[in-house]
Amino acid sequence: MKNEIKIFSPATVANVSCGFDVLGFCLDTIGDEMIIRKTNKKGVFITKIEGFDLPFDAEKNVAGVSALAMIADAKPDFGFEIEIYKRIKPGSGIGSSSASASGSVFAINELLGRPYNKTQVTDFAMKGEALASGSEHADNLAPGIFGGFTLVKSSSPLEVLQLPTPNDLYATIIHPQIEIKTADARAILPKLFPLQDVITQSANVGSFVHALHTNDYELLKRALQDVIVEPHRSILIPHYAEVKSAALNNGALGAGISGAGPSIYTLSKGIENAKRVEKAMRDVYANTIIAFETYVSRINTEGIREI
Ligand SMILES: Nc1ncnc2c1ncn2[C@@H]1O[C@H](COP(=O)(O)OP(=O)(O)O)[C@@H](O)[C@H]1O
Ligand SMILES: N[C@@H](CCOP(=O)(O)O)C(=O)O
């Protein structure tokens, strides 16, 4: 069995407008790298973090918390060192904490000879994600671990459905360089919603899943609406309405807040449309003082992978 593994842990888009805490998909052009190796000393030790200032204490870093949860169950007679090469900015809305929380347990599971299935790996990763966001949600973790589009049917007990990915679907992301902590963006949401909004949202998530199964781009377009969360969170994102309109006016099938923001995601049919949408979104921020990054990505159907 291997003593060391290097992985690519991709960024992910949670919620996908209509599926708060349940829908997500996996990106390909941005993600963290991690090296995990066995050590004689028992425990979990974060030995290197490059890219961003994050805690080395395993109990304060999401990668360490999920790893500790897995080894508490697996009880190996050795420990693990973790190196994190962070490319996804924390507080980005494209699953920065999730990439670390899922990457460590994906890798440890490989080094242990895969005793756990993907759902169990996701369950351990949820312990890490809870540290960052204050709640055990798996909508970023599941697409990272399973690949493609996923739906979290239930968090407890955890049940994840892997959904089909239409061939020609591309994502464009714009990430204004401000930080929104997921925990803060969750705290501002109301606890109760009007029944009519819940009905609209449920119909959209069902329609979206059907559209993925049938490659129905027109239905997909109509389903990518969020009447529940977007009105409360969009005010935290500079020029949100303008960026969204620019994307939709330039051929995007849908646009919305990626995870808890500030990133904005869009889905387009074909890479040429995705690139046109990228330019339109960049043009909005280009006339402001806001620094930003953009990514165009195919949907990554493999998820976390060894590199
Ligand atoms: N390995 C890690 N990677 C990213 N964030 C981490 C990590 N460990 C702890 N954190 C904390 O998690 C928070 C970022 O997570 P979150 O707010 O969910 O952002 P994101 O949407 O980018 O995942 C920050 O407070 C950060 O310090
Ligand atoms: N469903 C969560 C997703 C948070 O995603 P992140 O990428 O911002 O961590 C939420 O919307 O709170």
Short mmCIF file of C-alpha atoms and ligand atoms in Angstrom, two decimals:
data_model
loop_
_atom_site.label_atom_id
_atom_site.label_comp_id
_atom_site.label_asym_id
_atom_site.label_seq_id
_atom_site.Cartn_x
_atom_site.Cartn_y
_atom_site.Cartn_z
CA MET A 1 0.00 0.00 0.00
CA LYS A 2 1.11 3.59 -0.75
CA ASN A 3 2.65 5.82 1.93
CA GLU A 4 1.98 9.11 0.18
CA ILE A 5 -0.54 10.57 -2.26
CA LYS A 6 -0.81 13.90 -4.08
CA ILE A 7 -4.28 15.06 -5.08
CA PHE A 8 -6.13 17.81 -6.93
CA SER A 9 -9.18 18.88 -4.90
CA PRO A 10 -11.43 20.97 -7.16
CA ALA A 11 -13.52 24.04 -6.45
CA THR A 12 -17.29 23.47 -6.44
CA VAL A 13 -20.46 25.50 -6.90
CA ALA A 14 -23.16 24.88 -4.28
CA ASN A 15 -26.89 25.69 -4.39
CA VAL A 16 -27.02 26.20 -8.22
CA SER A 17 -29.75 28.83 -7.65
CA CYS A 18 -32.73 26.58 -6.94
CA GLY A 19 -31.15 23.94 -4.66
CA PHE A 20 -30.06 25.63 -1.44
CA ASP A 21 -27.96 23.15 0.58
CA VAL A 22 -28.83 20.27 -1.80
CA LEU A 23 -27.47 20.90 -5.33
CA GLY A 24 -23.86 21.33 -6.39
CA PHE A 25 -21.43 20.77 -9.24
CA CYS A 26 -17.71 20.33 -9.63
CA LEU A 27 -15.30 22.62 -11.51
CA ASP A 28 -12.08 21.68 -13.23
CA THR A 29 -9.95 24.76 -13.84
CA ILE A 30 -9.44 25.75 -10.22
CA GLY A 31 -8.70 23.67 -7.15
CA ASP A 32 -6.21 23.04 -4.35
CA GLU A 33 -3.39 20.52 -4.33
CA MET A 34 -2.64 18.47 -1.24
CA ILE A 35 0.00 15.91 -0.29
CA ILE A 36 -0.91 13.45 2.44
CA ARG A 37 1.60 10.93 3.82
CA LYS A 38 1.64 8.33 6.55
CA THR A 39 3.78 9.00 9.65
CA ASN A 40 4.90 6.71 12.45
CA LYS A 41 3.50 9.14 15.02
CA LYS A 42 -0.24 8.71 15.48
CA GLY A 43 -2.48 11.73 14.86
CA VAL A 44 -2.96 14.37 12.15
CA PHE A 45 -0.26 16.99 11.54
CA ILE A 46 -0.58 19.89 9.12
CA THR A 47 3.02 20.51 8.13
CA LYS A 48 2.74 22.97 5.25
CA ILE A 49 0.19 25.52 4.01
CA GLU A 50 0.95 27.62 0.95
CA GLY A 51 -1.22 30.32 -0.59
CA PHE A 52 -3.30 31.65 2.29
CA ASP A 53 -2.92 32.18 6.01
CA LEU A 54 -4.81 29.29 7.64
CA PRO A 55 -4.45 27.48 10.97
CA PHE A 56 -1.85 24.71 11.31
CA ASP A 57 -3.63 23.29 14.37
CA ALA A 58 -5.46 20.20 13.05
CA GLU A 59 -8.47 20.96 15.22
CA LYS A 60 -8.82 24.45 13.73
CA ASN A 61 -8.23 23.59 10.09
CA VAL A 62 -11.12 21.91 8.27
CA ALA A 63 -8.71 19.45 6.60
CA GLY A 64 -7.53 18.35 10.05
CA VAL A 65 -11.00 18.13 11.58
CA SER A 66 -12.34 15.80 8.88
CA ALA A 67 -9.12 13.73 8.97
CA LEU A 68 -9.38 13.37 12.76
CA ALA A 69 -12.99 12.21 12.39
CA MET A 70 -11.95 9.53 9.90
CA ILE A 71 -9.02 8.21 11.95
CA ALA A 72 -11.12 8.17 15.13
CA ASP A 73 -13.25 5.61 13.30
CA ALA A 74 -10.55 3.75 11.32
CA LYS A 75 -8.04 3.63 14.23
CA PRO A 76 -4.89 3.10 12.12
CA ASP A 77 -1.67 2.43 14.10
CA PHE A 78 0.06 5.31 12.31
CA GLY A 79 -0.73 8.98 11.66
CA PHE A 80 -0.86 11.42 8.74
CA GLU A 81 0.95 14.58 7.63
CA ILE A 82 -0.96 17.01 5.45
CA GLU A 83 0.48 19.62 3.08
CA ILE A 84 -2.03 22.10 1.62
CA TYR A 85 -1.29 24.10 -1.53
CA LYS A 86 -4.25 26.44 -1.40
CA ARG A 87 -5.40 28.03 -4.66
CA ILE A 88 -9.07 28.63 -3.73
CA LYS A 89 -9.33 31.76 -1.63
CA PRO A 90 -11.16 31.17 1.68
CA GLY A 91 -14.54 32.88 1.76
CA SER A 92 -14.81 32.74 -2.04
CA GLY A 93 -18.13 30.90 -2.48
CA ILE A 94 -16.50 28.19 -4.58
CA GLY A 95 -15.97 25.71 -1.80
CA SER A 96 -12.55 26.63 -0.40
CA SER A 97 -13.16 24.98 2.96
CA SER A 98 -14.90 22.06 1.27
CA ALA A 99 -11.89 21.34 -0.97
CA SER A 100 -9.68 20.96 2.11
CA ALA A 101 -12.23 19.08 4.22
CA SER A 102 -12.91 16.55 1.46
CA GLY A 103 -9.34 16.39 0.11
CA SER A 104 -7.81 15.13 3.36
CA VAL A 105 -10.35 12.33 3.87
CA PHE A 106 -10.36 11.32 0.19
CA ALA A 107 -6.56 10.93 0.42
CA ILE A 108 -6.52 9.14 3.78
CA ASN A 109 -9.16 6.70 2.52
CA GLU A 110 -6.88 5.93 -0.46
CA LEU A 111 -3.86 5.44 1.85
CA LEU A 112 -5.91 3.09 4.05
CA GLY A 113 -6.87 0.96 1.01
CA ARG A 114 -10.36 2.45 0.53
CA PRO A 115 -12.25 1.06 3.53
CA TYR A 116 -14.98 3.71 3.08
CA ASN A 117 -17.38 4.35 0.20
CA LYS A 118 -17.94 7.86 -1.23
CA THR A 119 -20.94 8.58 0.99
CA GLN A 120 -18.96 7.64 4.11
CA VAL A 121 -16.02 9.79 2.96
CA THR A 122 -18.46 12.70 2.49
CA ASP A 123 -19.86 12.10 5.97
CA PHE A 124 -16.39 12.50 7.55
CA ALA A 125 -15.73 15.59 5.40
CA MET A 126 -18.94 17.16 6.78
CA LYS A 127 -17.31 17.31 10.22
CA GLY A 128 -14.62 19.60 8.79
CA GLU A 129 -17.05 21.70 6.74
CA ALA A 130 -19.13 22.30 9.88
CA LEU A 131 -16.14 24.05 11.47
CA ALA A 132 -16.08 26.65 8.67
CA SER A 133 -19.78 27.21 8.12
CA GLY A 134 -21.34 26.34 11.47
CA SER A 135 -23.56 23.67 9.93
CA GLU A 136 -23.15 20.21 8.44
CA HIS A 137 -24.04 20.77 4.79
CA ALA A 138 -22.66 18.58 2.03
CA ASP A 139 -23.61 20.46 -1.13
CA ASN A 140 -19.98 21.41 -1.89
CA LEU A 141 -18.46 18.20 -0.55
CA ALA A 142 -20.60 15.81 -2.58
CA PRO A 143 -19.71 17.17 -6.06
CA GLY A 144 -16.02 17.21 -5.05
CA ILE A 145 -16.10 13.58 -3.92
CA PHE A 146 -18.58 12.13 -6.46
CA GLY A 147 -17.88 14.48 -9.42
CA GLY A 148 -20.37 16.17 -11.77
CA PHE A 149 -23.73 17.37 -10.44
CA THR A 150 -24.96 15.99 -7.12
CA LEU A 151 -28.07 16.26 -5.00
CA VAL A 152 -27.92 15.76 -1.24
CA LYS A 153 -31.17 13.95 -0.54
CA SER A 154 -30.56 13.99 3.20
CA SER A 155 -27.74 15.07 5.53
CA SER A 156 -28.62 12.78 8.41
CA PRO A 157 -28.39 9.99 7.48
CA LEU A 158 -26.34 11.23 4.55
CA GLU A 159 -27.73 10.28 1.15
CA VAL A 160 -26.13 11.63 -2.03
CA LEU A 161 -27.47 11.22 -5.57
CA GLN A 162 -25.11 11.66 -8.50
CA LEU A 163 -26.94 13.40 -11.34
CA PRO A 164 -26.16 13.26 -15.07
CA THR A 165 -24.00 15.95 -16.65
CA PRO A 166 -25.05 17.17 -20.11
CA ASN A 167 -22.00 17.01 -22.41
CA ASP A 168 -21.96 20.53 -23.64
CA LEU A 169 -22.47 22.39 -20.37
CA TYR A 170 -19.79 24.86 -19.21
CA ALA A 171 -19.52 27.04 -16.13
CA THR A 172 -18.22 30.59 -15.96
CA ILE A 173 -17.35 32.01 -12.56
CA ILE A 174 -16.50 35.55 -11.58
CA HIS A 175 -14.92 35.96 -8.17
CA PRO A 176 -14.79 39.53 -6.84
CA GLN A 177 -11.90 39.57 -4.37
CA ILE A 178 -13.88 40.27 -1.23
CA GLU A 179 -14.44 37.68 1.49
CA ILE A 180 -17.88 36.50 2.60
CA LYS A 181 -17.76 33.93 5.36
CA THR A 182 -20.32 31.20 4.76
CA ALA A 183 -21.27 31.25 8.45
CA ASP A 184 -22.12 34.98 8.19
CA ALA A 185 -24.08 34.53 4.95
CA ARG A 186 -26.10 31.77 6.61
CA ALA A 187 -26.79 33.87 9.70
CA ILE A 188 -28.59 36.59 7.67
CA LEU A 189 -31.12 34.18 6.18
CA PRO A 190 -34.67 34.10 7.56
CA LYS A 191 -35.73 30.92 9.35
CA LEU A 192 -39.17 30.86 7.72
CA PHE A 193 -40.21 31.49 4.11
CA PRO A 194 -43.60 32.17 2.49
CA LEU A 195 -45.28 29.00 1.28
CA GLN A 196 -45.59 30.30 -2.30
CA ASP A 197 -41.79 30.80 -2.47
CA VAL A 198 -41.19 27.29 -1.16
CA ILE A 199 -43.54 25.91 -3.83
CA THR A 200 -41.77 27.85 -6.60
CA GLN A 201 -38.33 26.73 -5.38
CA SER A 202 -39.35 23.05 -5.07
CA ALA A 203 -40.77 23.10 -8.60
CA ASN A 204 -37.53 24.61 -9.88
CA VAL A 205 -35.25 22.06 -8.23
CA GLY A 206 -37.38 19.19 -9.54
CA SER A 207 -37.39 20.72 -13.02
CA PHE A 208 -33.63 21.25 -12.92
CA VAL A 209 -32.99 17.59 -12.09
CA HIS A 210 -35.38 16.54 -14.87
CA ALA A 211 -33.59 18.88 -17.30
CA LEU A 212 -30.22 17.25 -16.50
CA HIS A 213 -31.70 13.81 -17.13
CA THR A 214 -33.27 14.80 -20.44
CA ASN A 215 -30.62 17.27 -21.75
CA ASP A 216 -33.41 19.84 -21.88
CA TYR A 217 -31.55 23.15 -21.99
CA GLU A 218 -34.74 25.23 -22.27
CA LEU A 219 -36.15 23.71 -19.08
CA LEU A 220 -32.77 24.05 -17.38
CA LYS A 221 -32.85 27.75 -18.19
CA ARG A 222 -36.31 28.23 -16.68
CA ALA A 223 -35.41 26.20 -13.58
CA LEU A 224 -32.29 28.20 -12.66
CA GLN A 225 -34.14 30.69 -10.45
CA ASP A 226 -33.75 31.37 -6.75
CA VAL A 227 -36.63 33.12 -5.00
CA ILE A 228 -35.52 32.14 -1.50
CA VAL A 229 -31.88 33.00 -0.84
CA GLU A 230 -30.75 35.35 -3.61
CA PRO A 231 -32.88 38.32 -2.44
CA HIS A 232 -31.16 38.21 0.98
CA ARG A 233 -27.58 37.54 -0.07
CA SER A 234 -27.24 39.43 -3.35
CA ILE A 235 -27.00 42.74 -1.48
CA LEU A 236 -23.62 41.56 -0.12
CA ILE A 237 -22.16 41.26 -3.63
CA PRO A 238 -21.10 44.44 -5.45
CA HIS A 239 -22.86 45.02 -8.82
CA TYR A 240 -24.62 41.65 -8.53
CA ALA A 241 -27.67 42.60 -10.61
CA GLU A 242 -25.54 44.11 -13.39
CA VAL A 243 -23.25 41.07 -13.59
CA LYS A 244 -26.22 38.72 -13.69
CA SER A 245 -27.99 40.71 -16.42
CA ALA A 246 -24.77 40.92 -18.46
CA ALA A 247 -24.44 37.13 -18.29
CA LEU A 248 -28.07 36.44 -19.21
CA ASN A 249 -28.03 39.02 -22.03
CA ASN A 250 -24.97 37.31 -23.49
CA GLY A 251 -26.40 33.82 -23.73
CA ALA A 252 -25.99 32.28 -20.26
CA LEU A 253 -28.64 29.67 -19.47
CA GLY A 254 -28.68 30.85 -15.87
CA ALA A 255 -26.70 32.89 -13.37
CA GLY A 256 -26.73 33.12 -9.60
CA ILE A 257 -24.73 33.33 -6.41
CA SER A 258 -22.14 30.58 -6.16
CA GLY A 259 -22.48 29.01 -2.71
CA ALA A 260 -22.67 31.79 -0.15
CA GLY A 261 -20.89 34.23 -2.52
CA PRO A 262 -19.23 36.52 -3.39
CA SER A 263 -18.52 34.44 -6.53
CA ILE A 264 -21.23 34.47 -9.20
CA TYR A 265 -21.66 31.36 -11.35
CA THR A 266 -23.26 30.92 -14.75
CA LEU A 267 -23.99 27.88 -16.89
CA SER A 268 -23.81 28.02 -20.69
CA LYS A 269 -24.26 25.64 -23.57
CA GLY A 270 -20.89 25.31 -25.31
CA ILE A 271 -17.52 26.81 -24.51
CA GLU A 272 -17.91 29.73 -26.93
CA ASN A 273 -21.00 30.95 -25.06
CA ALA A 274 -19.22 30.44 -21.74
CA LYS A 275 -16.33 32.62 -22.94
CA ARG A 276 -18.68 35.33 -24.23
CA VAL A 277 -20.38 35.36 -20.82
CA GLU A 278 -16.96 35.63 -19.15
CA LYS A 279 -16.15 38.74 -21.18
CA ALA A 280 -19.52 40.32 -20.44
CA MET A 281 -19.11 39.75 -16.70
CA ARG A 282 -15.51 41.02 -16.72
CA ASP A 283 -16.65 44.19 -18.51
CA VAL A 284 -18.98 45.03 -15.59
CA TYR A 285 -16.22 44.87 -12.97
CA ALA A 286 -13.60 46.38 -15.29
CA ASN A 287 -15.30 49.76 -14.84
CA THR A 288 -15.11 49.54 -11.03
CA ILE A 289 -12.36 49.47 -8.43
CA ILE A 290 -13.12 45.84 -7.58
CA ALA A 291 -10.38 43.27 -8.23
CA PHE A 292 -11.70 39.98 -9.62
CA GLU A 293 -10.77 36.63 -11.16
CA THR A 294 -12.75 34.66 -13.73
CA TYR A 295 -12.76 30.97 -14.62
CA VAL A 296 -14.34 29.08 -17.50
CA SER A 297 -14.60 25.38 -16.77
CA ARG A 298 -16.10 22.22 -18.12
CA ILE A 299 -18.09 20.31 -15.51
CA ASN A 300 -15.62 17.98 -13.81
CA THR A 301 -17.31 14.58 -13.69
CA GLU A 302 -14.40 12.86 -11.95
CA GLY A 303 -14.15 15.02 -8.82
CA ILE A 304 -11.07 14.85 -6.59
CA ARG A 305 -8.26 12.99 -8.34
CA GLU A 306 -4.76 11.73 -7.69
CA ILE A 307 -2.11 13.71 -9.59
N1 LIG B 1 -8.19 24.39 5.04
C1 LIG B 1 -9.03 25.42 5.01
N2 LIG B 1 -9.37 25.97 3.83
C2 LIG B 1 -10.19 27.04 3.76
N3 LIG B 1 -10.76 27.63 4.84
C3 LIG B 1 -10.45 27.10 6.07
C4 LIG B 1 -9.58 25.99 6.19
N4 LIG B 1 -9.48 25.70 7.50
C5 LIG B 1 -10.23 26.59 8.17
N5 LIG B 1 -10.82 27.45 7.30
C6 LIG B 1 -11.71 28.58 7.66
O1 LIG B 1 -12.95 28.45 6.99
C7 LIG B 1 -13.45 29.74 6.61
C8 LIG B 1 -13.69 29.75 5.09
O2 LIG B 1 -14.73 28.89 4.79
P1 LIG B 1 -16.08 29.43 4.15
O3 LIG B 1 -16.50 30.66 4.88
O4 LIG B 1 -17.01 28.27 4.09
O5 LIG B 1 -15.61 29.86 2.71
P2 LIG B 1 -15.69 29.09 1.32
O6 LIG B 1 -17.00 29.50 0.77
O7 LIG B 1 -14.60 29.65 0.48
O8 LIG B 1 -15.55 27.66 1.63
C9 LIG B 1 -12.39 30.75 6.99
O9 LIG B 1 -12.77 31.31 8.25
C10 LIG B 1 -11.15 29.91 7.15
O10 LIG B 1 -10.22 30.45 8.08
N1 LIG B 2 -25.31 25.78 0.87
C1 LIG B 2 -24.22 26.56 1.44
C2 LIG B 2 -23.06 26.56 0.47
C3 LIG B 2 -21.88 27.38 0.90
O1 LIG B 2 -20.91 27.31 -0.14
P1 LIG B 2 -19.50 28.07 -0.01
O2 LIG B 2 -18.76 27.70 -1.25
O3 LIG B 2 -19.80 29.52 0.07
O4 LIG B 2 -18.86 27.55 1.23
C4 LIG B 2 -24.73 27.97 1.68
O5 LIG B 2 -25.24 28.56 0.73
O6 LIG B 2 -24.63 28.47 2.81
#
